[in-house]
């Protein structure tokens, strides 16, 4: 026996034997060897439990895929509202403004699928370029004084014409934004643009509207490159009227306004000179980079100084008519109408910002006039608040003055020459209605102003629809004769003479007249849409912009 065999035969000690080792003579079954060690979850099924295998699908389902338990043959009944699902038929016989406004006022799920008007590349529309073009067009419209709803309608029309249907434009006072979602499972694409400068140029506004009309027309092919080229030409075009012609128009506007409140030839010349001096001072302040608040303050001083100087010099003229005429050239009627229109159509943030801007302009005018009137009273100027209230009823002269005022206002707004004559006639009609109701019918000035402004809005909307253009060039200048210049002046004069109660009454009347003008213009526009052919629905089924009664 060898030495290793002898050692194997020796009995082993208890310390060398484990308690889990089977004793000699017991055959232990070998444990199955796992091919690969893996960590199991506590939610894993125990071994030996038979579960029917689930057939594997080809692709992973999403939240928008049809469930496996759904069967088209045994589909549940669809929900139908009690009033039924309205049919939307956007005919092409109406202006694009109405078609886009109708779609903007309906829920996204009910909007019809767009028919792509403009041809794009084979791989689809260039989304970033389309959104950029849309924002640039909206910027020009908003900077030109267009209402927020009309800006959104134009932006929506451009996007849908180039095949982007899931677009949501947003317009505030200084910010434009648009969001496009390619599909339900893709991330949206959002772009924005800030409007930092505003300039009144209705010729440029009309050109932008013509571009949007051509893009929305299925008979006119306008590529993206062509749209960018035309937009660049619109931005580069110079104003149709020079700066000195605008200054002369300011003087003519002030002189015509002084005739409306009882002035004669001397008053006309004095008001025109004061307004032209104020306009040149405002141009000087603008060249120095001063804000518009100070420009309005400085522009209001020369007309007030002219009236006070004539009174101190004992010239037999109505100084109140001179100052009132100068105020007519400064009152922000365009911004006021746009602000109230935005509020009536549901754009409250933009409306609040516009009205706040109007309030700052009024405060600037008030400060400029009050400073001059205060020193004029101290120097012995006897300003009678009732002087201009004794104006004689001169319908012929007043109608001619109202038309001249509207003509000068149209030039100041940089309107196209083809629209100046039409808006001048519209302004004469507005003053005729106001004079017939107020002087002949002895109706309150607020109601007369609202009725005349409503007629202006009605005619302006009809003319804009006839020419497929914006309604602003046909309405803004026509409301010039209705602006509350005399009520504003009498309120400021009463405040300068320490008659606070009378001053507040006159300023409240001026605010009521301004609101009547804005509401009348908007109401006239809405009435014209009610009685004209609308896209896909009758007048009673027309949707409102917002519902604010809790449902």
mmCIF file with all atom_site columns, C-alpha atoms in Angstrom, residues 88 90 100 102-114 156 160 165-169:
data_model
loop_
_atom_site.group_PDB
_atom_site.id
_atom_site.type_symbol
_atom_site.label_atom_id
_atom_site.label_alt_id
_atom_site.label_comp_id
_atom_site.label_asym_id
_atom_site.label_entity_id
_atom_site.label_seq_id
_atom_site.pdbx_PDB_ins_code
_atom_site.Cartn_x
_atom_site.Cartn_y
_atom_site.Cartn_z
_atom_site.occupancy
_atom_site.B_iso_or_equiv
_atom_site.pdbx_formal_charge
_atom_site.auth_seq_id
_atom_site.auth_comp_id
_atom_site.auth_asym_id
_atom_site.auth_atom_id
_atom_site.pdbx_PDB_model_num
ATOM 1  C CA . UNK A 1 88  ? -68.413 73.243 -42.111 1.00 0.00 ? 88  UNK A CA 1
ATOM 2  C CA . UNK A 1 90  ? -65.782 76.925 -46.423 1.00 0.00 ? 90  UNK A CA 1
ATOM 3  C CA . UNK A 1 100 ? -59.887 82.189 -41.729 1.00 0.00 ? 100 UNK A CA 1
ATOM 4  C CA . UNK A 1 102 ? -64.478 81.232 -39.084 1.00 0.00 ? 102 UNK A CA 1
ATOM 5  C CA . UNK A 1 103 ? -61.852 78.518 -38.589 1.00 0.00 ? 103 UNK A CA 1
ATOM 6  C CA . UNK A 1 104 ? -60.092 80.443 -35.830 1.00 0.00 ? 104 UNK A CA 1
ATOM 7  C CA . UNK A 1 105 ? -63.361 80.686 -33.905 1.00 0.00 ? 105 UNK A CA 1
ATOM 8  C CA . UNK A 1 106 ? -64.055 76.944 -33.987 1.00 0.00 ? 106 UNK A CA 1
ATOM 9  C CA . UNK A 1 107 ? -62.329 74.177 -31.978 1.00 0.00 ? 107 UNK A CA 1
ATOM 10 C CA . UNK A 1 108 ? -59.242 72.592 -33.487 1.00 0.00 ? 108 UNK A CA 1
ATOM 11 C CA . UNK A 1 109 ? -60.901 69.172 -33.757 1.00 0.00 ? 109 UNK A CA 1
ATOM 12 C CA . UNK A 1 110 ? -63.724 70.571 -35.920 1.00 0.00 ? 110 UNK A CA 1
ATOM 13 C CA . UNK A 1 111 ? -61.564 72.463 -38.414 1.00 0.00 ? 111 UNK A CA 1
ATOM 14 C CA . UNK A 1 112 ? -61.722 71.033 -41.933 1.00 0.00 ? 112 UNK A CA 1
ATOM 15 C CA . UNK A 1 113 ? -58.668 69.598 -43.601 1.00 0.00 ? 113 UNK A CA 1
ATOM 16 C CA . UNK A 1 114 ? -56.980 72.321 -45.663 1.00 0.00 ? 114 UNK A CA 1
ATOM 17 C CA . UNK A 1 156 ? -53.495 81.357 -40.391 1.00 0.00 ? 156 UNK A CA 1
ATOM 18 C CA . UNK A 1 160 ? -52.788 76.757 -44.476 1.00 0.00 ? 160 UNK A CA 1
ATOM 19 C CA . UNK A 1 165 ? -52.875 72.774 -41.104 1.00 0.00 ? 165 UNK A CA 1
ATOM 20 C CA . UNK A 1 166 ? -52.101 72.192 -37.395 1.00 0.00 ? 166 UNK A CA 1
ATOM 21 C CA . UNK A 1 167 ? -51.035 75.776 -36.755 1.00 0.00 ? 167 UNK A CA 1
ATOM 22 C CA . UNK A 1 168 ? -51.988 77.979 -33.845 1.00 0.00 ? 168 UNK A CA 1
ATOM 23 C CA . UNK A 1 169 ? -51.058 81.671 -34.201 1.00 0.00 ? 169 UNK A CA 1
#
